[in-house]
Structures are given as C-alpha cells and as structure tokens.
PDB file of C-alpha atoms and ligand atoms in Angstrom:
ATOM      1  CA  UNK A  97       0.117   0.254  -0.096  1.00 76.00           C
ATOM      2  CA  UNK A  98       1.526   3.121  -1.182  1.00 87.00           C
ATOM      3  CA  UNK A  99       1.360   5.749   2.237  1.00 96.00           C
ATOM      4  CA  UNK A 100       1.314   9.683   0.233  1.00 98.00           C
ATOM      5  CA  UNK A 101       2.608  12.295   2.383  1.00 97.00           C
ATOM      6  CA  UNK A 102       0.655  15.693   1.998  1.00 97.00           C
ATOM      7  CA  UNK A 103       1.658  18.586   3.596  1.00 96.00           C
ATOM      8  CA  UNK A 104       0.178  19.457   6.984  1.00 95.00           C
ATOM      9  CA  UNK A 105      -0.584  23.234   5.921  1.00 96.00           C
ATOM     10  CA  UNK A 106      -1.259  23.163   2.727  1.00 97.00           C
ATOM     11  CA  UNK A 107      -2.750  22.898  -0.896  1.00 98.00           C
ATOM     12  CA  UNK A 108      -3.921  18.961  -2.071  1.00 98.00           C
ATOM     13  CA  UNK A 109      -5.825  19.085  -5.538  1.00 98.00           C
ATOM     14  CA  UNK A 110      -7.095  15.654  -6.549  1.00 99.00           C
ATOM     15  CA  UNK A 111      -7.259  14.835 -10.104  1.00 98.00           C
ATOM     16  CA  UNK A 112      -9.521  12.868 -11.620  1.00 98.00           C
ATOM     17  CA  UNK A 113     -12.406  12.076 -14.018  1.00 98.00           C
ATOM     18  CA  UNK A 114     -15.440  11.907 -12.700  1.00 97.00           C
ATOM     19  CA  UNK A 115     -16.891   8.969 -11.114  1.00 98.00           C
ATOM     20  CA  UNK A 116     -13.281   7.893 -10.038  1.00 98.00           C
ATOM     21  CA  UNK A 117     -13.834   8.456  -6.311  1.00 98.00           C
ATOM     22  CA  UNK A 118     -12.366  11.628  -5.627  1.00 98.00           C
ATOM     23  CA  UNK A 119     -15.047  12.086  -3.760  1.00 98.00           C
ATOM     24  CA  UNK A 120     -15.114   9.089  -1.856  1.00 98.00           C
ATOM     25  CA  UNK A 121     -11.174   9.043  -1.685  1.00 98.00           C
ATOM     26  CA  UNK A 122     -11.481  12.568  -0.278  1.00 98.00           C
ATOM     27  CA  UNK A 123     -14.477  11.379   2.700  1.00 98.00           C
ATOM     28  CA  UNK A 124     -12.237   8.488   3.352  1.00 98.00           C
ATOM     29  CA  UNK A 125      -8.758  10.681   4.573  1.00 98.00           C
ATOM     30  CA  UNK A 126      -9.801  14.226   5.088  1.00 98.00           C
ATOM     31  CA  UNK A 127     -12.198  15.912   7.105  1.00 98.00           C
ATOM     32  CA  UNK A 128     -15.472  17.262   5.953  1.00 98.00           C
ATOM     33  CA  UNK A 129     -14.460  21.107   6.568  1.00 98.00           C
ATOM     34  CA  UNK A 130     -10.740  20.681   4.768  1.00 98.00           C
ATOM     35  CA  UNK A 131     -12.586  19.105   1.749  1.00 98.00           C
ATOM     36  CA  UNK A 132     -13.530  21.884  -0.800  1.00 98.00           C
ATOM     37  CA  UNK A 133     -15.280  20.258  -3.577  1.00 97.00           C
ATOM     38  CA  UNK A 134     -17.031  21.211  -6.524  1.00 95.00           C
ATOM     39  CA  UNK A 135     -19.791  19.766  -6.909  1.00 92.00           C
ATOM     40  CA  UNK A 136     -20.885  21.406  -3.134  1.00 94.00           C
ATOM     41  CA  UNK A 137     -19.669  25.262  -4.477  1.00 95.00           C
ATOM     42  CA  UNK A 138     -22.139  24.201  -8.215  1.00 94.00           C
ATOM     43  CA  UNK A 139     -24.370  23.452  -5.699  1.00 92.00           C
ATOM     44  CA  UNK A 140     -24.461  26.826  -3.409  1.00 95.00           C
ATOM     45  CA  UNK A 141     -24.482  28.919  -6.203  1.00 96.00           C
ATOM     46  CA  UNK A 142     -27.083  27.314  -8.776  1.00 95.00           C
ATOM     47  CA  UNK A 143     -29.240  24.982  -5.687  1.00 90.00           C
ATOM     48  CA  UNK A 144     -27.809  22.433  -8.597  1.00 81.00           C
ATOM     49  CA  UNK A 145     -25.345  20.061  -7.864  1.00 74.00           C
ATOM     50  CA  UNK A 146     -25.648  19.410 -12.029  1.00 77.00           C
ATOM     51  CA  UNK A 147     -26.750  22.843 -13.703  1.00 80.00           C
ATOM     52  CA  UNK A 148     -23.777  22.999 -16.025  1.00 81.00           C
ATOM     53  CA  UNK A 149     -24.034  26.999 -15.914  1.00 90.00           C
ATOM     54  CA  UNK A 150     -23.452  26.906 -12.836  1.00 93.00           C
ATOM     55  CA  UNK A 151     -19.424  26.280 -13.637  1.00 92.00           C
ATOM     56  CA  UNK A 152     -18.046  30.062 -13.268  1.00 95.00           C
ATOM     57  CA  UNK A 153     -19.720  31.065 -11.035  1.00 97.00           C
ATOM     58  CA  UNK A 154     -18.914  27.592  -8.700  1.00 96.00           C
ATOM     59  CA  UNK A 155     -15.240  27.988  -9.532  1.00 96.00           C
ATOM     60  CA  UNK A 156     -15.220  31.302  -8.259  1.00 97.00           C
ATOM     61  CA  UNK A 157     -16.815  30.341  -5.394  1.00 98.00           C
ATOM     62  CA  UNK A 158     -13.900  27.400  -5.191  1.00 98.00           C
ATOM     63  CA  UNK A 159     -11.202  29.529  -5.404  1.00 98.00           C
ATOM     64  CA  UNK A 160     -12.380  32.306  -2.985  1.00 98.00           C
ATOM     65  CA  UNK A 161     -13.373  30.163   0.007  1.00 98.00           C
ATOM     66  CA  UNK A 162      -9.718  28.086  -0.562  1.00 98.00           C
ATOM     67  CA  UNK A 163      -8.135  31.253  -0.509  1.00 98.00           C
ATOM     68  CA  UNK A 164      -9.543  32.062   2.325  1.00 98.00           C
ATOM     69  CA  UNK A 165      -8.573  28.149   4.247  1.00 98.00           C
ATOM     70  CA  UNK A 166      -4.796  28.738   3.241  1.00 98.00           C
ATOM     71  CA  UNK A 167      -5.199  32.438   4.496  1.00 98.00           C
ATOM     72  CA  UNK A 168      -5.707  30.477   8.130  1.00 97.00           C
ATOM     73  CA  UNK A 169      -3.528  28.150   7.649  1.00 96.00           C
ATOM     74  CA  UNK A 170      -5.478  24.750   6.819  1.00 98.00           C
ATOM     75  CA  UNK A 171      -5.327  22.124   5.390  1.00 98.00           C
ATOM     76  CA  UNK A 172      -7.589  22.123   2.626  1.00 98.00           C
ATOM     77  CA  UNK A 173      -8.331  19.072  -0.610  1.00 99.00           C
ATOM     78  CA  UNK A 174      -9.967  20.018  -3.505  1.00 99.00           C
ATOM     79  CA  UNK A 175     -12.590  17.739  -4.927  1.00 98.00           C
ATOM     80  CA  UNK A 176     -12.703  18.664  -8.058  1.00 98.00           C
ATOM     81  CA  UNK A 177     -12.130  16.755 -11.861  1.00 97.00           C
ATOM     82  CA  UNK A 178      -8.523  19.361 -12.136  1.00 98.00           C
ATOM     83  CA  UNK A 179      -7.736  17.254 -15.596  1.00 98.00           C
ATOM     84  CA  UNK A 180      -7.529  20.675 -16.881  1.00 97.00           C
ATOM     85  CA  UNK A 181      -4.309  22.778 -16.477  1.00 97.00           C
ATOM     86  CA  UNK A 182      -5.613  26.156 -16.762  1.00 96.00           C
ATOM     87  CA  UNK A 183      -8.104  24.180 -13.901  1.00 96.00           C
ATOM     88  CA  UNK A 184      -4.568  23.489 -11.686  1.00 98.00           C
ATOM     89  CA  UNK A 185      -2.552  26.810 -13.050  1.00 98.00           C
ATOM     90  CA  UNK A 186      -5.221  28.853 -10.530  1.00 98.00           C
ATOM     91  CA  UNK A 187      -4.945  27.179  -7.944  1.00 98.00           C
ATOM     92  CA  UNK A 188      -1.401  26.308  -7.693  1.00 98.00           C
ATOM     93  CA  UNK A 189      -0.676  30.158  -8.198  1.00 98.00           C
ATOM     94  CA  UNK A 190      -2.822  30.714  -4.977  1.00 98.00           C
ATOM     95  CA  UNK A 191      -1.155  27.828  -3.634  1.00 98.00           C
ATOM     96  CA  UNK A 192       2.671  29.284  -3.704  1.00 97.00           C
ATOM     97  CA  UNK A 193       0.626  33.527  -3.637  1.00 97.00           C
ATOM     98  CA  UNK A 194       0.395  32.008   0.069  1.00 97.00           C
ATOM     99  CA  UNK A 195       4.089  30.424   0.120  1.00 97.00           C
ATOM    100  CA  UNK A 196       2.059  27.385   0.227  1.00 98.00           C
ATOM    101  CA  UNK A 197       3.223  24.116  -0.798  1.00 97.00           C
ATOM    102  CA  UNK A 198       0.721  22.720  -2.753  1.00 98.00           C
ATOM    103  CA  UNK A 199       0.568  18.211  -3.740  1.00 98.00           C
ATOM    104  CA  UNK A 200      -1.460  16.854  -6.409  1.00 98.00           C
ATOM    105  CA  UNK A 201      -3.552  13.354  -5.845  1.00 98.00           C
ATOM    106  CA  UNK A 202      -4.084  11.080  -9.029  1.00 98.00           C
ATOM    107  CA  UNK A 203      -6.844   8.987  -8.855  1.00 98.00           C
ATOM    108  CA  UNK A 204      -6.623   6.823 -12.977  1.00 98.00           C
ATOM    109  CA  UNK A 205      -9.191   4.864 -12.246  1.00 98.00           C
ATOM    110  CA  UNK A 206     -10.684   2.245 -16.439  1.00 98.00           C
ATOM    111  CA  UNK A 207     -13.591   5.248 -17.643  1.00 98.00           C
ATOM    112  CA  UNK A 208     -15.222   2.700 -17.778  1.00 98.00           C
ATOM    113  CA  UNK A 209     -15.452   1.463 -14.171  1.00 98.00           C
ATOM    114  CA  UNK A 210     -16.534   5.214 -13.394  1.00 98.00           C
ATOM    115  CA  UNK A 211     -19.576   4.577 -16.163  1.00 98.00           C
ATOM    116  CA  UNK A 212     -19.795   1.972 -14.215  1.00 98.00           C
ATOM    117  CA  UNK A 213     -20.110   3.096 -11.195  1.00 98.00           C
ATOM    118  CA  UNK A 214     -23.424   5.845 -12.405  1.00 97.00           C
ATOM    119  CA  UNK A 215     -25.086   3.891 -13.302  1.00 96.00           C
ATOM    120  CA  UNK A 216     -25.433   2.311 -10.989  1.00 97.00           C
ATOM    121  CA  UNK A 217     -25.921   5.497  -9.045  1.00 96.00           C
ATOM    122  CA  UNK A 218     -28.096   6.720 -11.386  1.00 93.00           C
ATOM    123  CA  UNK A 219     -26.419   9.498 -11.479  1.00 91.00           C
ATOM    124  CA  UNK A 220     -26.423  11.826 -14.440  1.00 88.00           C
ATOM    125  CA  UNK A 221     -25.722  14.975 -15.990  1.00 85.00           C
ATOM    126  CA  UNK A 222     -28.023  16.841 -17.307  1.00 82.00           C
ATOM    127  CA  UNK A 223     -28.954  15.490 -20.822  1.00 87.00           C
ATOM    128  CA  UNK A 224     -25.254  14.475 -21.613  1.00 91.00           C
ATOM    129  CA  UNK A 225     -24.220  10.857 -21.520  1.00 94.00           C
ATOM    130  CA  UNK A 226     -22.165  10.081 -19.294  1.00 96.00           C
ATOM    131  CA  UNK A 227     -19.986   8.195 -21.601  1.00 97.00           C
ATOM    132  CA  UNK A 228     -19.426  11.615 -23.334  1.00 97.00           C
ATOM    133  CA  UNK A 229     -17.921  12.972 -19.580  1.00 96.00           C
ATOM    134  CA  UNK A 230     -16.785  10.416 -18.169  1.00 98.00           C
ATOM    135  CA  UNK A 231     -14.825  10.142 -21.549  1.00 97.00           C
ATOM    136  CA  UNK A 232     -13.758  13.231 -22.830  1.00 97.00           C
ATOM    137  CA  UNK A 233     -12.224  13.892 -18.477  1.00 98.00           C
ATOM    138  CA  UNK A 234     -10.221  10.453 -19.067  1.00 98.00           C
ATOM    139  CA  UNK A 235      -8.544  12.243 -22.220  1.00 98.00           C
ATOM    140  CA  UNK A 236      -8.144  15.655 -20.235  1.00 98.00           C
ATOM    141  CA  UNK A 237      -6.629  13.474 -17.426  1.00 98.00           C
ATOM    142  CA  UNK A 238      -3.813  11.093 -20.545  1.00 97.00           C
ATOM    143  CA  UNK A 239      -2.797  14.326 -22.051  1.00 97.00           C
ATOM    144  CA  UNK A 240      -2.583  16.613 -18.238  1.00 97.00           C
ATOM    145  CA  UNK A 241      -0.337  12.828 -16.734  1.00 96.00           C
ATOM    146  CA  UNK A 242       3.417  13.900 -18.975  1.00 94.00           C
ATOM    147  CA  UNK A 243       3.619  17.447 -17.594  1.00 95.00           C
ATOM    148  CA  UNK A 244       1.954  17.481 -14.689  1.00 96.00           C
ATOM    149  CA  UNK A 245       5.444  17.302 -12.327  1.00 94.00           C
ATOM    150  CA  UNK A 246       5.935  20.252 -14.069  1.00 97.00           C
ATOM    151  CA  UNK A 247       3.470  22.109 -12.929  1.00 98.00           C
ATOM    152  CA  UNK A 248       4.161  23.596  -9.833  1.00 97.00           C
ATOM    153  CA  UNK A 249       3.454  21.036  -7.129  1.00 98.00           C
ATOM    154  CA  UNK A 250       5.843  19.593  -5.024  1.00 97.00           C
ATOM    155  CA  UNK A 251       4.539  15.740  -5.263  1.00 97.00           C
ATOM    156  CA  UNK A 252       2.062  14.391  -8.078  1.00 98.00           C
ATOM    157  CA  UNK A 253       0.827  10.596  -6.525  1.00 98.00           C
ATOM    158  CA  UNK A 254      -0.492   9.005  -9.639  1.00 98.00           C
ATOM    159  CA  UNK A 255      -2.581   6.676  -8.101  1.00 98.00           C
ATOM    160  CA  UNK A 256      -2.912   3.737 -10.739  1.00 97.00           C
ATOM    161  CA  UNK A 257      -5.830   1.290 -11.016  1.00 97.00           C
ATOM    162  CA  UNK A 258      -8.915   0.941  -8.614  1.00 98.00           C
ATOM    163  CA  UNK A 259      -6.461  -1.112  -6.072  1.00 98.00           C
ATOM    164  CA  UNK A 260      -4.320   0.942  -5.420  1.00 98.00           C
ATOM    165  CA  UNK A 261      -7.044   3.990  -5.023  1.00 98.00           C
ATOM    166  CA  UNK A 262      -8.121   2.107  -2.686  1.00 97.00           C
ATOM    167  CA  UNK A 263      -5.122   0.467  -0.623  1.00 97.00           C
ATOM    168  CA  UNK A 264      -3.391   3.988  -0.642  1.00 98.00           C
ATOM    169  CA  UNK A 265      -2.679   5.964   3.058  1.00 98.00           C
ATOM    170  CA  UNK A 266      -2.180   9.747   3.457  1.00 98.00           C
ATOM    171  CA  UNK A 267       0.441  11.282   6.457  1.00 97.00           C
ATOM    172  CA  UNK A 268       0.411  14.666   7.027  1.00 97.00           C
ATOM    173  CA  UNK A 269       4.064  15.946   6.763  1.00 94.00           C
ATOM    174  CA  UNK A 270       5.262  18.713   8.984  1.00 81.00           C
TER     175      UNK A 270
HETATM  176  N1  CTP B 438     -17.849   4.607  -5.319  1.00 75.12           N
HETATM  177  C1  CTP B 438     -17.191   3.263  -5.853  1.00 75.12           C
HETATM  178  N2  CTP B 438     -16.858   2.465  -4.821  1.00 75.12           N
HETATM  179  C2  CTP B 438     -15.174   2.764  -4.421  1.00 75.12           C
HETATM  180  C3  CTP B 438     -15.884   4.704  -5.550  1.00 75.12           C
HETATM  181  C4  CTP B 438     -16.302   4.848  -5.654  1.00 75.12           C
HETATM  182  O1  CTP B 438     -18.496   2.122  -5.812  1.00 75.12           O
HETATM  183  N3  CTP B 438     -14.212   3.022  -4.491  1.00 75.12           N
HETATM  184  C5  CTP B 438     -19.330   5.043  -6.433  1.00 75.12           C
HETATM  185  C6  CTP B 438     -19.571   6.290  -5.236  1.00 75.12           C
HETATM  186  O2  CTP B 438     -20.431   5.250  -4.356  1.00 75.12           O
HETATM  187  C7  CTP B 438     -20.166   7.197  -7.123  1.00 75.12           C
HETATM  188  C8  CTP B 438     -19.258   6.751  -6.988  1.00 75.12           C
HETATM  189  O3  CTP B 438     -18.819   5.593  -7.672  1.00 75.12           O
HETATM  190  O4  CTP B 438     -22.037   6.561  -6.333  1.00 75.12           O
HETATM  191  C9  CTP B 438     -18.442   8.197  -7.848  1.00 75.12           C
HETATM  192  O5  CTP B 438     -17.652   8.306  -6.200  1.00 75.12           O
HETATM  193  P1  CTP B 438     -17.465   9.799  -5.787  1.00 75.12           P
HETATM  194  O6  CTP B 438     -16.478   9.475  -4.471  1.00 75.12           O
HETATM  195  O7  CTP B 438     -18.428  10.787  -6.410  1.00 75.12           O
HETATM  196  O8  CTP B 438     -16.229  10.157  -7.876  1.00 75.12           O
HETATM  197  P2  CTP B 438     -15.761  11.453  -8.018  1.00 75.12           P
HETATM  198  O9  CTP B 438     -14.855  11.598  -8.772  1.00 75.12           O
HETATM  199  O10 CTP B 438     -16.046  12.590  -6.638  1.00 75.12           O
HETATM  200  O11 CTP B 438     -17.062  11.878  -8.518  1.00 75.12           O
HETATM  201  P3  CTP B 438     -17.643  13.487  -9.850  1.00 75.12           P
HETATM  202  O12 CTP B 438     -16.355  14.008  -9.850  1.00 75.12           O
HETATM  203  O13 CTP B 438     -18.575  13.426 -10.523  1.00 75.12           O
HETATM  204  O14 CTP B 438     -17.410  14.096  -7.877  1.00 75.12           O
END
C-alpha cells in the first residue's frame, strides 16, 4: 500500500475523471471541512449540483474558499476533476501566493469503471450522456499526465487503478 505524504498546512488537488472516486477518497482520508468540492460549490450557487451553466460561478466560489482557508493556514483538499491545466494552474498559483506547498493526487481509474459507477448510482449530467463526460475527462487526464510534474506541484502521487486508490494511506507532513 502506498503512503502519500501531503503538506500538513497546504493544498492538495485531487485529479481524476468524474466517477473516479475523488469524493469517496476525500471523505475517507480528510475531515469534511478540509475538503472543498466543486459539486458543493455548484449546488451552493445554483441549487442544483448538475447545473453546468453554474460552473464559472462555482469555481469563483471554490477559489475564494480555498484562498481564505490557505490564508488561515489550513490544509485544504480540492475535490474537483482538475483534469484541465488552466484549472490546476489557478490553484497552484493561489497556493504559491500564500507561500504554501501544493501536491496532486491522481486517481487513474478506467473510464468504464467510472461510467459503471455512475450507472449504478443513477447519476446523470443533464442531457449529456455519462460516457461522453467521463471519456472527455479521461482524455484530458491522459494529456495532463506527462507534464503534471512541471506544473509547480511539490509531489504528484499517481494512483494507478482501483486497487491502488483503495489501498493508499495519507501522511500529513509537518
Ligand atoms: N464508488 C464506488 N466505489 C469506490 C468509489 C466510488 O462504488 N471505490 C461510487 C460512489 O459511491 C459514487 C460513484 O462511485 O456513486 C462516484 O464516486 P465519487 O467518489 O463521487 O467520484 P468522484 O470522482 O468524486 O465523482 P464526481 O467528480 O462526479 O463528483
């Protein structure tokens, strides 16, 4: 089992397609208040966690929340797909502006597993088919992987497959 070191007072980005298990992972390893989730932010600004038109406002709120927590020196975990480099870059620069370290934890789970989980739970994305969403995230993630280590993260932990995701443990480093 992999033991993942994360900064005790810093930022952690979860990176993975929808359905890869980011929220499940976050709930298992971190306190609820340490986790800032894009779905929660979307729900707060739209009354509907599936409303994709609310995404820009949801990300404004997410950045604002993360910024306040980092200013207060609190470990903060971003539960969002983070499969696009510009989304990651904004969060990396936010951590840097507070002189804090930022790590990435990549949940690399086969797209078919993510789709199957969404089917089983009845999760939908408005009228867009689940496969389309997950496959786009998966493609963005694959494109991201090569350059991820040069984006300013202290560490990039890649959990390859469901078993590695399930077995991982977190160590907070002072
Ligand atoms: N799930 C599962 N087994 C796991 C992890 C997750 O069956 N080991 C299920 C969850 O119960 C949920 C679905 O898969 O129904 C998606 O898991 P979630 O943790 O919500 O994935 P996220 O990556 O957070 O998805 P999203 O980005 O869409 O919020």
